[in-house]
Short mmCIF file of C-alpha atoms and ligand atoms in Angstrom, two decimals:
data_model
loop_
_atom_site.label_atom_id
_atom_site.label_comp_id
_atom_site.label_asym_id
_atom_site.label_seq_id
_atom_site.Cartn_x
_atom_site.Cartn_y
_atom_site.Cartn_z
CA UNK C 4 103.07 63.20 -146.85
CA UNK C 5 105.04 60.92 -144.24
CA UNK C 6 102.39 60.40 -141.30
CA UNK C 7 98.69 60.51 -141.68
CA UNK C 8 96.38 59.77 -138.90
CA UNK C 9 92.94 59.24 -139.87
CA UNK C 10 89.91 59.22 -137.09
CA UNK C 11 92.17 58.20 -134.52
CA UNK C 12 90.23 57.16 -131.08
CA UNK C 13 91.38 55.71 -127.62
CA UNK C 14 88.98 55.11 -125.01
CA UNK C 15 89.70 54.67 -121.52
CA UNK C 16 87.57 53.48 -118.53
CA UNK C 17 86.98 56.23 -115.86
CA UNK C 18 84.58 55.78 -112.79
CA UNK C 19 82.91 52.77 -114.63
CA UNK C 20 82.23 55.24 -117.49
CA UNK C 21 84.02 54.91 -121.11
CA UNK C 22 85.66 58.12 -122.28
CA UNK C 23 87.33 59.03 -125.14
CA UNK C 24 91.04 60.61 -124.41
CA UNK C 25 91.41 60.63 -128.10
CA UNK C 26 88.15 61.40 -130.00
CA UNK C 27 88.39 60.99 -133.78
CA UNK C 28 91.34 62.61 -134.21
CA UNK C 29 92.95 63.23 -138.03
CA UNK C 30 96.08 64.94 -138.90
CA UNK C 31 99.06 64.79 -141.41
CA UNK C 32 102.84 65.41 -140.87
CA UNK C 33 105.21 65.69 -143.81
CA UNK C 34 108.82 65.09 -143.88
CA UNK C 35 110.72 68.09 -142.17
CA UNK C 36 108.07 69.79 -140.91
CA UNK C 37 107.15 70.47 -137.22
CA UNK C 38 103.71 69.91 -135.97
CA UNK C 39 103.19 71.25 -132.57
CA UNK C 40 100.11 69.47 -130.46
CA UNK C 41 99.23 72.29 -128.31
CA UNK C 42 96.65 72.04 -125.43
CA UNK C 43 95.73 71.95 -121.82
CA UNK C 44 96.63 69.10 -119.81
CA UNK C 45 94.47 66.07 -120.18
CA UNK C 46 93.43 67.23 -123.62
CA UNK C 47 95.10 63.94 -125.10
CA UNK C 48 98.36 65.02 -126.52
CA UNK C 49 100.31 62.56 -124.66
CA UNK C 50 97.74 59.74 -125.74
CA UNK C 51 98.37 60.95 -129.48
CA UNK C 52 101.84 60.43 -129.42
CA UNK C 53 101.68 56.68 -127.49
CA UNK C 54 99.56 55.55 -129.87
CA UNK C 55 101.63 56.49 -132.86
CA UNK C 56 105.02 55.24 -130.88
CA UNK C 57 102.95 51.63 -130.49
CA UNK C 58 102.94 51.53 -126.61
CA UNK C 59 98.99 51.86 -126.42
CA UNK C 60 96.74 50.48 -129.12
CA UNK C 61 93.79 53.00 -130.76
CA UNK C 62 90.25 51.61 -130.49
CA UNK C 63 89.46 53.07 -133.98
CA UNK C 64 91.08 54.71 -136.36
CA UNK C 65 94.21 54.20 -138.60
CA UNK C 66 98.12 55.52 -138.71
CA UNK C 67 99.62 55.58 -142.08
CA UNK C 68 103.65 55.74 -142.31
CA UNK C 69 104.62 56.54 -145.73
CA UNK C 70 101.73 54.53 -147.16
CA UNK C 71 102.19 51.84 -144.62
CA UNK C 72 99.74 50.96 -142.17
CA UNK C 73 101.07 50.82 -138.76
CA UNK C 74 97.54 50.97 -136.72
CA UNK C 75 98.49 47.76 -134.80
CA UNK C 76 101.74 46.44 -135.57
CA UNK C 77 102.66 43.24 -133.94
CA UNK C 78 105.23 42.94 -131.02
CA UNK C 79 107.92 41.46 -133.50
CA UNK C 80 107.67 44.03 -135.81
CA UNK C 81 108.09 47.26 -133.32
CA UNK C 82 111.62 47.17 -133.93
CA UNK C 83 111.82 47.69 -137.52
CA UNK C 84 108.79 50.45 -136.74
CA UNK C 85 111.12 52.11 -134.49
CA UNK C 86 113.83 52.40 -137.02
CA UNK C 87 111.89 55.03 -138.29
CA UNK C 88 109.80 56.42 -135.29
CA UNK C 89 111.99 57.67 -132.62
CA UNK C 90 110.59 59.49 -129.60
CA UNK C 91 112.22 61.98 -126.74
CA UNK C 92 110.33 61.98 -123.39
CA UNK C 93 109.35 64.30 -121.01
CA UNK C 94 111.79 63.27 -118.03
CA UNK C 95 115.59 63.12 -119.40
CA UNK C 96 117.09 61.47 -116.31
CA UNK C 97 114.29 58.49 -116.14
CA UNK C 98 115.00 58.18 -120.21
CA UNK C 99 118.24 56.66 -119.70
CA UNK C 100 119.03 53.35 -117.83
CA UNK C 101 120.56 54.46 -114.68
CA UNK C 102 123.10 51.73 -114.91
CA UNK C 103 124.55 52.60 -117.78
CA UNK C 104 126.37 55.52 -119.02
CA UNK C 105 124.79 57.80 -121.85
CA UNK C 106 127.48 56.36 -124.13
CA UNK C 107 126.20 52.90 -123.42
CA UNK C 108 123.11 53.63 -124.10
CA UNK C 109 123.45 55.49 -127.36
CA UNK C 110 125.38 53.13 -128.82
CA UNK C 111 123.22 50.00 -127.88
CA UNK C 112 120.86 51.73 -130.35
CA UNK C 113 123.29 51.79 -133.14
CA UNK C 114 124.66 48.44 -132.50
CA UNK C 115 120.93 46.73 -132.29
CA UNK C 116 120.08 48.55 -135.74
CA UNK C 117 123.26 47.67 -137.33
CA UNK C 118 124.44 50.95 -138.22
CA UNK C 119 127.64 52.27 -138.86
CA UNK C 120 128.60 55.55 -137.99
CA UNK C 121 132.21 57.77 -138.63
CA UNK C 122 133.90 59.28 -136.16
CA UNK C 123 133.01 62.84 -138.81
CA UNK C 124 129.40 61.90 -138.39
CA UNK C 125 129.39 61.29 -134.60
CA UNK C 126 131.49 64.51 -134.09
CA UNK C 127 128.60 66.28 -136.01
CA UNK C 128 125.64 65.05 -134.19
CA UNK C 129 127.45 65.83 -131.00
CA UNK C 130 127.73 69.16 -132.52
CA UNK C 131 124.43 69.41 -133.42
CA UNK C 132 122.57 68.77 -130.15
CA UNK C 133 125.74 70.88 -128.25
CA UNK C 134 126.67 67.97 -126.03
CA UNK C 135 130.42 68.07 -124.82
CA UNK C 136 132.06 64.64 -125.66
CA UNK C 137 132.91 63.79 -121.95
CA UNK C 138 129.36 64.04 -120.89
CA UNK C 139 128.71 60.88 -122.54
CA UNK C 140 130.76 58.61 -120.13
CA UNK C 141 128.79 59.99 -117.26
CA UNK C 142 125.64 58.20 -115.73
CA UNK C 143 122.38 59.84 -116.28
CA UNK C 144 122.43 61.55 -113.08
CA UNK C 145 125.50 62.86 -113.42
CA UNK C 146 124.89 65.08 -115.83
CA UNK C 147 122.14 68.53 -115.94
CA UNK C 148 118.77 67.79 -116.91
CA UNK C 149 119.14 69.72 -120.21
CA UNK C 150 122.76 68.08 -121.00
CA UNK C 151 120.65 64.50 -120.51
CA UNK C 152 117.87 65.32 -123.02
CA UNK C 153 120.39 66.60 -125.64
CA UNK C 154 122.02 62.90 -125.21
CA UNK C 155 118.44 61.89 -125.51
CA UNK C 156 117.78 63.63 -128.76
CA UNK C 157 121.30 62.64 -129.98
CA UNK C 158 120.38 59.01 -129.14
CA UNK C 159 117.15 59.27 -131.23
CA UNK C 160 118.90 61.20 -133.99
CA UNK C 161 121.49 58.10 -134.44
CA UNK C 162 119.10 55.95 -135.47
CA UNK C 163 118.33 58.16 -138.44
CA UNK C 164 114.23 58.31 -138.13
CA UNK C 165 111.37 59.76 -140.30
CA UNK C 166 109.48 60.94 -137.45
CA UNK C 167 110.69 62.21 -134.05
CA UNK C 168 108.04 62.36 -131.27
CA UNK C 169 108.83 64.79 -128.24
CA UNK C 170 106.25 64.62 -125.62
CA UNK C 171 107.02 67.70 -123.53
CA UNK C 172 110.10 67.32 -124.35
CA UNK C 173 111.20 70.62 -122.98
CA UNK C 174 109.07 71.06 -119.82
CA UNK C 175 111.07 69.44 -117.29
CA UNK C 176 114.01 71.92 -118.18
CA UNK C 177 114.31 75.24 -116.49
CA UNK C 178 113.45 78.31 -118.62
CA UNK C 179 117.20 79.22 -119.91
CA UNK C 180 117.74 75.64 -121.56
CA UNK C 181 114.17 75.22 -122.74
CA UNK C 182 114.62 77.52 -125.80
CA UNK C 183 117.54 76.53 -126.77
CA UNK C 184 116.86 72.57 -126.30
CA UNK C 185 113.48 73.31 -128.75
CA UNK C 186 115.27 75.17 -131.32
CA UNK C 187 118.10 72.45 -131.16
CA UNK C 188 115.49 70.04 -132.08
CA UNK C 189 113.78 72.47 -134.46
CA UNK C 190 117.39 72.77 -136.59
CA UNK C 191 118.01 69.12 -136.60
CA UNK C 192 114.56 68.47 -137.59
CA UNK C 193 114.73 70.87 -141.03
CA UNK C 194 118.40 69.48 -141.63
CA UNK C 195 117.79 65.29 -141.40
CA UNK C 196 114.24 66.08 -143.02
CA UNK C 197 112.43 64.39 -140.05
CA UNK C 198 108.99 65.18 -139.30
CA UNK C 199 108.75 66.35 -135.85
CA UNK C 200 105.48 65.73 -133.91
CA UNK C 201 106.32 68.42 -130.91
CA UNK C 202 103.83 67.84 -128.13
CA UNK C 203 103.59 70.62 -125.63
CA UNK C 204 101.08 72.87 -123.47
CA UNK C 205 102.88 75.78 -123.66
CA UNK C 206 101.69 77.95 -125.88
CA UNK C 207 104.50 80.59 -126.59
CA UNK C 208 106.90 77.91 -127.11
CA UNK C 209 104.44 76.52 -129.90
CA UNK C 210 104.20 79.55 -131.71
CA UNK C 211 108.02 80.30 -131.84
CA UNK C 212 108.48 76.32 -132.97
CA UNK C 213 105.94 75.47 -135.25
CA UNK C 214 105.28 75.14 -138.98
CA UNK C 215 101.80 74.09 -137.85
CA UNK C 216 99.91 74.21 -134.30
CA UNK C 217 97.11 71.73 -133.53
CA UNK C 218 95.08 72.66 -130.76
CA UNK C 219 93.35 69.73 -128.95
CA UNK C 220 90.77 69.97 -126.23
CA UNK C 221 88.96 66.92 -125.03
CA UNK C 222 90.71 64.52 -127.49
CA UNK C 223 89.87 66.42 -130.70
CA UNK C 224 91.43 69.00 -133.09
CA UNK C 225 89.83 71.98 -131.92
CA UNK C 226 91.96 74.13 -134.61
CA UNK C 227 95.30 73.26 -136.85
CA UNK C 228 96.57 76.20 -138.67
CA UNK C 229 100.05 78.08 -138.91
CA UNK C 230 101.06 79.77 -135.52
CA UNK C 231 100.47 83.23 -137.56
CA UNK C 232 96.74 82.00 -137.62
CA UNK C 233 96.10 80.42 -134.80
CA UNK C 234 97.65 83.26 -132.78
CA UNK C 235 96.89 86.49 -134.36
CA UNK C 236 93.57 85.47 -136.19
CA UNK C 237 91.85 82.09 -133.91
CA UNK C 238 88.90 81.01 -135.34
CA UNK C 239 87.50 78.94 -133.02
CA UNK C 240 86.35 79.96 -129.47
CA UNK C 241 87.99 77.75 -127.57
CA UNK C 242 91.43 78.61 -129.07
CA UNK C 243 90.44 82.09 -128.39
CA UNK C 244 89.96 81.39 -124.50
CA UNK C 245 93.06 79.67 -124.55
CA UNK C 246 94.78 82.45 -125.86
CA UNK C 247 93.36 84.52 -123.51
CA UNK C 248 94.37 82.68 -120.75
CA UNK C 249 97.92 83.59 -121.84
CA UNK C 250 97.48 87.45 -121.26
CA UNK X 16 136.54 49.28 -97.83
CA UNK X 17 133.65 50.44 -95.52
CA UNK X 18 132.86 48.88 -92.32
CA UNK X 19 129.78 47.11 -93.85
CA UNK X 20 131.68 45.92 -96.64
CA UNK X 21 134.32 44.58 -94.45
CA UNK X 22 131.41 42.29 -92.15
CA UNK X 23 130.27 40.92 -95.09
CA UNK X 24 133.41 39.86 -96.26
CA UNK X 25 134.21 38.20 -93.11
CA UNK X 26 131.11 36.44 -92.80
CA UNK X 27 131.48 34.86 -96.44
CA UNK X 28 135.43 34.41 -95.67
CA UNK X 29 134.23 32.73 -93.21
CA UNK X 30 131.79 30.21 -95.21
CA UNK X 31 134.01 29.72 -97.48
CA UNK X 32 136.77 28.79 -95.54
CA UNK X 33 134.40 26.51 -93.08
CA UNK X 34 133.65 24.79 -96.70
CA UNK X 35 137.18 24.74 -97.92
CA UNK X 36 137.94 22.81 -94.49
CA UNK X 37 135.13 20.36 -95.07
CA UNK X 38 136.29 19.45 -98.43
CA UNK X 39 140.18 18.89 -98.03
CA UNK X 40 139.05 17.15 -94.14
CA UNK X 41 139.75 13.83 -95.44
CA UNK X 42 143.57 15.01 -95.95
CA UNK X 43 144.32 17.08 -92.73
CA UNK X 44 141.99 14.82 -90.21
CA UNK X 45 143.52 11.91 -88.97
CA UNK X 46 140.47 9.58 -89.10
CA UNK X 47 137.99 9.39 -92.06
CA UNK X 48 134.20 10.29 -91.67
CA UNK X 49 133.33 6.77 -92.63
CA UNK X 50 136.33 4.51 -90.59
CA UNK X 51 134.37 2.26 -88.47
CA UNK X 52 136.08 0.97 -85.02
CA UNK X 53 133.70 -0.92 -83.06
CA UNK X 54 136.31 -1.09 -80.13
CA UNK X 55 136.41 2.63 -79.55
CA UNK X 56 132.52 2.77 -80.01
CA UNK X 57 130.74 5.98 -78.46
CA UNK X 58 133.72 7.35 -76.59
CA UNK X 59 133.55 10.93 -74.93
CA UNK X 60 135.30 13.66 -76.27
CA UNK X 61 138.97 13.05 -75.68
CA UNK X 62 142.32 13.92 -76.68
CA UNK X 63 142.35 11.38 -79.57
CA UNK X 64 138.77 12.22 -80.75
CA UNK X 65 138.41 15.83 -79.95
CA UNK X 66 134.34 15.40 -80.12
CA UNK X 67 134.32 11.59 -79.11
CA UNK X 68 132.80 8.83 -81.75
CA UNK X 69 129.53 7.39 -82.73
CA UNK X 70 128.19 4.33 -81.92
CA UNK X 71 130.09 2.74 -84.79
CA UNK X 72 133.32 4.24 -83.71
CA UNK X 73 133.59 6.64 -86.54
CA UNK X 74 134.85 10.41 -85.53
CA UNK X 75 132.64 12.75 -84.83
CA UNK X 76 134.59 15.41 -85.89
CA UNK X 77 135.71 13.87 -89.27
CA UNK X 78 131.83 13.04 -89.88
CA UNK X 79 130.44 16.59 -88.78
CA UNK X 80 133.03 18.08 -90.78
CA UNK X 81 132.59 16.38 -93.61
CA UNK X 82 128.63 16.60 -93.10
CA UNK X 83 129.04 20.45 -94.29
CA UNK X 84 129.54 18.83 -97.48
CA UNK X 85 126.04 17.52 -98.14
CA UNK X 86 124.19 19.97 -96.63
CA UNK X 87 125.66 23.04 -97.24
CA UNK X 88 126.31 22.32 -101.17
CA UNK X 89 122.89 21.11 -101.71
CA UNK X 90 121.36 23.92 -99.63
CA UNK X 91 123.54 26.59 -101.88
CA UNK X 92 122.26 24.66 -104.68
CA UNK X 93 118.93 24.44 -104.40
CA UNK X 94 118.89 28.18 -103.27
CA UNK X 95 120.68 28.99 -106.34
CA UNK X 96 118.44 27.18 -108.64
CA UNK X 97 115.20 28.33 -106.87
CA UNK X 98 116.49 31.88 -107.36
CA UNK X 99 117.31 31.31 -110.93
CA UNK X 100 113.95 29.74 -112.06
CA UNK X 101 111.68 32.09 -109.68
CA UNK X 102 113.56 35.32 -111.08
CA UNK X 103 112.93 33.91 -114.75
CA UNK X 104 109.35 33.08 -114.35
CA UNK X 105 108.92 36.37 -112.21
CA UNK X 106 110.68 38.44 -114.70
CA UNK X 107 108.80 37.36 -117.99
CA UNK X 108 105.46 37.63 -115.67
CA UNK X 109 106.56 41.45 -114.90
CA UNK X 110 107.00 42.41 -118.17
CA UNK X 111 104.75 40.17 -120.38
CA UNK X 112 101.17 40.62 -120.51
CA UNK X 113 99.10 37.80 -121.67
CA UNK X 114 97.47 34.08 -121.20
CA UNK X 115 100.59 32.65 -120.45
CA UNK X 116 101.35 35.31 -117.63
CA UNK X 117 98.33 34.63 -116.09
CA UNK X 118 98.51 30.86 -116.34
CA UNK X 119 102.25 31.09 -114.64
CA UNK X 120 101.19 33.18 -111.78
CA UNK X 121 98.42 31.17 -110.99
CA UNK X 122 100.86 28.07 -110.67
CA UNK X 123 102.83 30.42 -108.51
CA UNK X 124 100.06 30.79 -106.34
CA UNK X 125 99.55 26.69 -105.83
CA UNK X 126 103.25 26.17 -105.26
CA UNK X 127 103.37 29.10 -102.87
CA UNK X 128 100.55 27.44 -100.83
CA UNK X 129 102.57 24.11 -100.31
CA UNK X 130 103.94 23.26 -96.78
CA UNK X 131 107.42 22.59 -97.56
CA UNK X 132 107.67 19.51 -95.60
CA UNK X 133 104.31 17.99 -96.40
CA UNK X 134 105.23 18.51 -100.06
CA UNK X 135 108.28 16.76 -99.22
CA UNK X 136 107.06 13.84 -97.67
CA UNK X 137 104.67 13.06 -100.39
CA UNK X 138 107.64 13.13 -103.04
CA UNK X 139 109.70 11.08 -100.62
CA UNK X 140 106.37 8.56 -100.54
CA UNK X 141 106.00 8.83 -104.53
CA UNK X 142 109.88 8.94 -105.72
CA UNK X 143 111.50 7.61 -102.54
CA UNK X 144 113.93 9.56 -100.07
CA UNK X 145 117.53 10.40 -100.71
CA UNK X 146 119.44 13.82 -101.14
CA UNK X 147 118.56 14.85 -104.71
CA UNK X 148 114.78 14.07 -104.02
CA UNK X 149 114.99 16.34 -100.80
CA UNK X 150 116.76 19.01 -102.66
CA UNK X 151 114.21 19.12 -105.48
CA UNK X 152 111.27 19.01 -103.20
CA UNK X 153 112.40 21.77 -101.35
CA UNK X 154 113.36 24.19 -104.41
CA UNK X 155 110.19 23.16 -105.97
CA UNK X 156 108.39 24.90 -103.06
CA UNK X 157 110.99 27.51 -103.00
CA UNK X 158 111.02 29.50 -106.12
CA UNK X 159 107.32 30.81 -105.91
CA UNK X 160 108.92 33.20 -103.34
CA UNK X 161 111.19 34.97 -106.10
CA UNK X 162 108.87 35.19 -108.60
CA UNK X 163 106.46 37.25 -106.47
CA UNK X 164 109.09 39.42 -105.60
CA UNK X 165 110.74 39.89 -109.05
CA UNK X 166 107.46 40.73 -110.51
CA UNK X 167 106.69 43.15 -107.70
CA UNK X 168 109.77 44.87 -108.87
CA UNK X 169 109.63 44.66 -112.29
CA UNK X 170 105.61 45.88 -112.57
CA UNK X 171 106.80 49.60 -111.68
CA UNK X 172 109.53 49.34 -113.99
CA UNK X 173 107.50 48.28 -117.27
CA UNK X 174 106.09 51.96 -117.53
CA UNK X 175 109.68 53.75 -117.08
CA UNK X 176 110.77 55.77 -119.93
CA UNK X 177 114.04 53.92 -120.29
CA UNK X 178 112.21 50.60 -120.82
CA UNK X 179 110.03 51.99 -123.56
CA UNK X 180 113.80 53.93 -124.52
CA UNK X 181 115.00 50.85 -124.87
CA UNK X 182 112.51 48.92 -127.22
CA UNK X 183 112.76 52.26 -129.54
CA UNK X 184 116.57 51.20 -129.42
CA UNK X 185 115.84 48.24 -130.57
CA UNK X 186 116.32 45.80 -127.89
CA UNK X 187 114.16 42.90 -128.13
CA UNK X 188 111.48 41.31 -125.30
CA UNK X 189 114.47 39.21 -123.73
CA UNK X 190 117.15 41.19 -124.34
CA UNK X 191 115.06 44.13 -122.11
CA UNK X 192 114.32 41.43 -119.31
CA UNK X 193 117.95 40.48 -119.02
CA UNK X 194 119.90 43.57 -119.62
CA UNK X 195 117.61 46.41 -118.85
CA UNK X 196 115.48 44.74 -116.23
CA UNK X 197 117.78 42.28 -114.30
CA UNK X 198 120.45 44.45 -113.37
CA UNK X 199 118.02 46.56 -111.28
CA UNK X 200 116.40 43.93 -109.35
CA UNK X 201 119.21 41.43 -108.75
CA UNK X 202 120.13 42.85 -105.37
CA UNK X 203 116.91 42.13 -103.49
CA UNK X 204 117.26 38.53 -105.17
CA UNK X 205 120.84 37.97 -103.84
CA UNK X 206 119.45 39.02 -100.16
CA UNK X 207 116.52 36.91 -100.78
CA UNK X 208 118.77 34.00 -101.59
CA UNK X 209 121.61 34.10 -98.83
CA UNK X 210 118.55 34.54 -96.17
CA UNK X 211 116.98 31.41 -97.85
CA UNK X 212 120.23 29.18 -97.58
CA UNK X 213 119.72 29.33 -93.74
CA UNK X 214 116.24 28.07 -94.09
CA UNK X 215 117.00 25.54 -96.39
CA UNK X 216 119.43 24.06 -94.73
CA UNK X 217 117.27 23.63 -91.57
CA UNK X 218 114.85 21.84 -94.18
CA UNK X 219 117.38 19.48 -95.63
CA UNK X 220 118.57 18.46 -92.19
CA UNK X 221 115.02 18.19 -90.97
CA UNK X 222 113.91 15.78 -93.81
CA UNK X 223 117.17 13.41 -93.32
CA UNK X 224 116.13 13.48 -89.77
CA UNK X 225 112.79 12.17 -90.93
CA UNK X 226 114.57 9.78 -93.08
CA UNK X 227 113.43 11.49 -96.10
CA UNK X 228 116.90 12.84 -97.33
CA UNK X 229 120.46 11.83 -97.01
CA UNK X 230 120.38 8.37 -95.95
CA UNK X 231 122.75 6.65 -93.53
CA UNK X 232 125.55 5.98 -93.75
CA UNK X 233 126.24 9.04 -95.35
CA UNK X 234 127.72 12.11 -92.97
CA UNK X 235 124.67 14.24 -93.12
CA UNK X 236 123.64 16.46 -90.09
CA UNK X 237 120.14 15.66 -89.72
CA UNK X 238 120.63 11.72 -90.53
CA UNK X 239 123.19 11.87 -87.84
CA UNK X 240 121.06 13.08 -85.19
CA UNK X 241 118.44 10.81 -86.12
CA UNK X 242 120.54 7.77 -85.78
CA UNK X 243 121.71 9.10 -82.17
CA UNK X 244 118.61 9.98 -81.33
CA UNK X 245 118.23 7.10 -78.46
CA UNK X 246 121.70 7.67 -77.68
CA UNK X 247 120.67 11.76 -76.32
CA UNK X 248 121.21 10.28 -72.62
CA UNK X 249 123.81 7.96 -72.62
CA UNK X 250 125.97 9.65 -75.27
CA UNK X 251 124.66 13.30 -75.75
CA UNK X 252 127.71 14.23 -77.59
CA UNK X 253 126.54 12.20 -80.98
CA UNK X 254 123.55 14.27 -81.08
CA UNK X 255 124.69 17.72 -79.64
CA UNK X 256 127.38 18.04 -82.20
CA UNK X 257 125.76 17.64 -85.60
CA UNK X 258 122.96 20.14 -83.87
CA UNK X 259 125.56 22.88 -83.02
CA UNK X 260 127.00 22.40 -86.50
CA UNK X 261 123.57 23.29 -87.69
CA UNK X 262 123.05 26.00 -85.57
CA UNK X 263 126.80 27.76 -86.27
CA UNK X 264 125.93 27.29 -89.88
CA UNK X 265 122.51 28.56 -90.09
CA UNK X 266 123.70 31.71 -87.99
CA UNK X 267 127.09 32.18 -90.40
CA UNK X 268 124.65 32.27 -93.66
CA UNK X 269 122.00 34.68 -91.26
CA UNK X 270 124.96 36.71 -90.62
CA UNK X 271 126.59 36.98 -94.00
CA UNK X 272 122.68 37.73 -95.55
CA UNK X 273 121.98 40.40 -93.16
CA UNK X 274 125.33 41.85 -93.62
CA UNK X 275 124.79 41.90 -97.35
CA UNK X 276 121.28 43.66 -96.69
CA UNK X 277 123.12 46.61 -94.69
CA UNK X 278 125.55 46.78 -97.85
CA UNK X 279 122.74 47.03 -100.21
CA UNK X 280 120.87 49.58 -98.06
CA UNK X 281 123.47 51.94 -97.79
CA UNK X 282 124.31 51.88 -101.57
CA UNK X 283 120.67 52.57 -102.21
CA UNK X 284 120.16 55.38 -99.53
CA UNK X 285 123.72 56.81 -101.10
N1 LIG P 305 96.50 54.65 -119.08
C1 LIG P 305 95.18 55.48 -118.78
N2 LIG P 305 94.27 55.13 -118.30
C2 LIG P 305 93.23 55.76 -118.04
N3 LIG P 305 93.14 57.08 -118.49
C3 LIG P 305 94.05 57.39 -119.12
C4 LIG P 305 95.34 56.86 -119.24
N4 LIG P 305 96.21 57.79 -119.87
C5 LIG P 305 95.84 58.94 -120.21
N5 LIG P 305 94.56 58.93 -119.55
C6 LIG P 305 93.58 59.57 -119.55
O1 LIG P 305 93.13 60.56 -120.73
C7 LIG P 305 93.43 61.92 -120.88
C8 LIG P 305 94.30 62.25 -121.49
O2 LIG P 305 95.48 62.12 -121.11
P1 LIG P 305 96.80 63.04 -121.75
O3 LIG P 305 96.91 62.18 -123.23
O4 LIG P 305 98.01 62.47 -120.86
O5 LIG P 305 96.85 64.41 -121.79
P2 LIG P 305 97.93 64.98 -121.98
O6 LIG P 305 98.88 64.71 -122.38
O7 LIG P 305 97.08 66.15 -123.07
O8 LIG P 305 98.05 65.93 -120.82
C9 LIG P 305 93.29 62.33 -119.26
O9 LIG P 305 92.14 62.45 -119.06
C10 LIG P 305 94.39 61.04 -118.98
O10 LIG P 305 93.62 61.20 -117.26
MG1 LIG P 306 100.81 64.86 -121.47
#
């Protein structure tokens, strides 16, 4: 078990009332496994991802990575943590600094972590994300959304993380590239034995992609299971409702 | 080169050219700014002294040109120091959440509330007058507006994905500030600083005029005007020449700053 999330709680204040965006959420993720967090907008998927990425701090619960408690990582230790956890964001253009080329941004990460790559390894990674090498010398606004997202995935893979968080990583892409990029993420995670937490509101994508699906609603896990279980034999009323809305 | 670019470099070139003249005036002009000759005191502009002479028979042209050194150089230095310090604090306060930020922001507000002249008079009263003290007093009041400006630019950037991505790429706190954020906010800082120089020139001259800045006999426009106050009617050139120099210089810096802003506008809308 690579990642173990136990009873995670995150509350926010809205109009004077506190409400739990993530409400006693528990799940696990294995190396090489692709877990899809599915659910309607506002169900707490992004909040969960951001808690694991240490972009916000939980009110309760535990996050354990490879046996180590990473629930509250102090600022000066975050760099070490990000060596193991990488993230791909929803908006590919905005996930790259506008004044640096894609290559500069990607190489910065490699340099910051003192990683070494042979030319062959880089070529292999480029081939894996299906990005023409020439695109790397462009600025984020000079490539298509799909190409930019491939570069973002390349940036994450270069760090050789144990966990890849993808928050709606394909939602901003057009329909034709969406499936390709999602499949590419899946293949990369399988090949490098990366545990992938793939957040999406797209149930059809979840079905095609997932090893396991966790359906979220109001910050809680409603139902967890293989895509087959969830989609052909849903147990919970909410899941049935959600699936019915697809038809 | 675009028209706007040409305009900016034209004004910048004029300013640099003027500064160069001022720094080399000693070797070009026949009279030095401190050469006294009471026999020719208070001569109206004529063919040997193009802008006349002051009460000690010093050549007004030489003194006015030399005056640019102190005024312009200290104004540029003050603007640079205030902008650099204010930017540093603004970057920090925009990105870091914590007690230190709260304290720094309070401090910024306090300094922002000081009227520059009142503060400079207080500084002169306690530490004495002089060019350095006057410049320091102006700098102390000038930096907070950069902090405000920079912080407001940084706050929305903090939530950008590319900043979070930079964290995940192993950038340290300070490198995110200086490598990732600073390049995105440097434009408005430069424009504000350029606009600031004109204001600072009038403040430096104003303090010298009040006797709180550069003291005579140093050639400085404010103190030259102040020293010639009672000659306004009998020898008006002794007041008008340095006054005009201030006016021209401030106007040049404003024009340069405006053209810089135009340049930045075209860039951001492109
Ligand atoms: N920083 C925040 N402050 C206040 N409320 C928030 C914040 N972030 C998320 N929320 C709220 O938490 C709930 C879950 O949001 P989110 O995790 O983004 O959902 P999802 O990604 O599933 O669409 C939403 O109701 C949202 O409005
Ligand atoms: Mg979301």
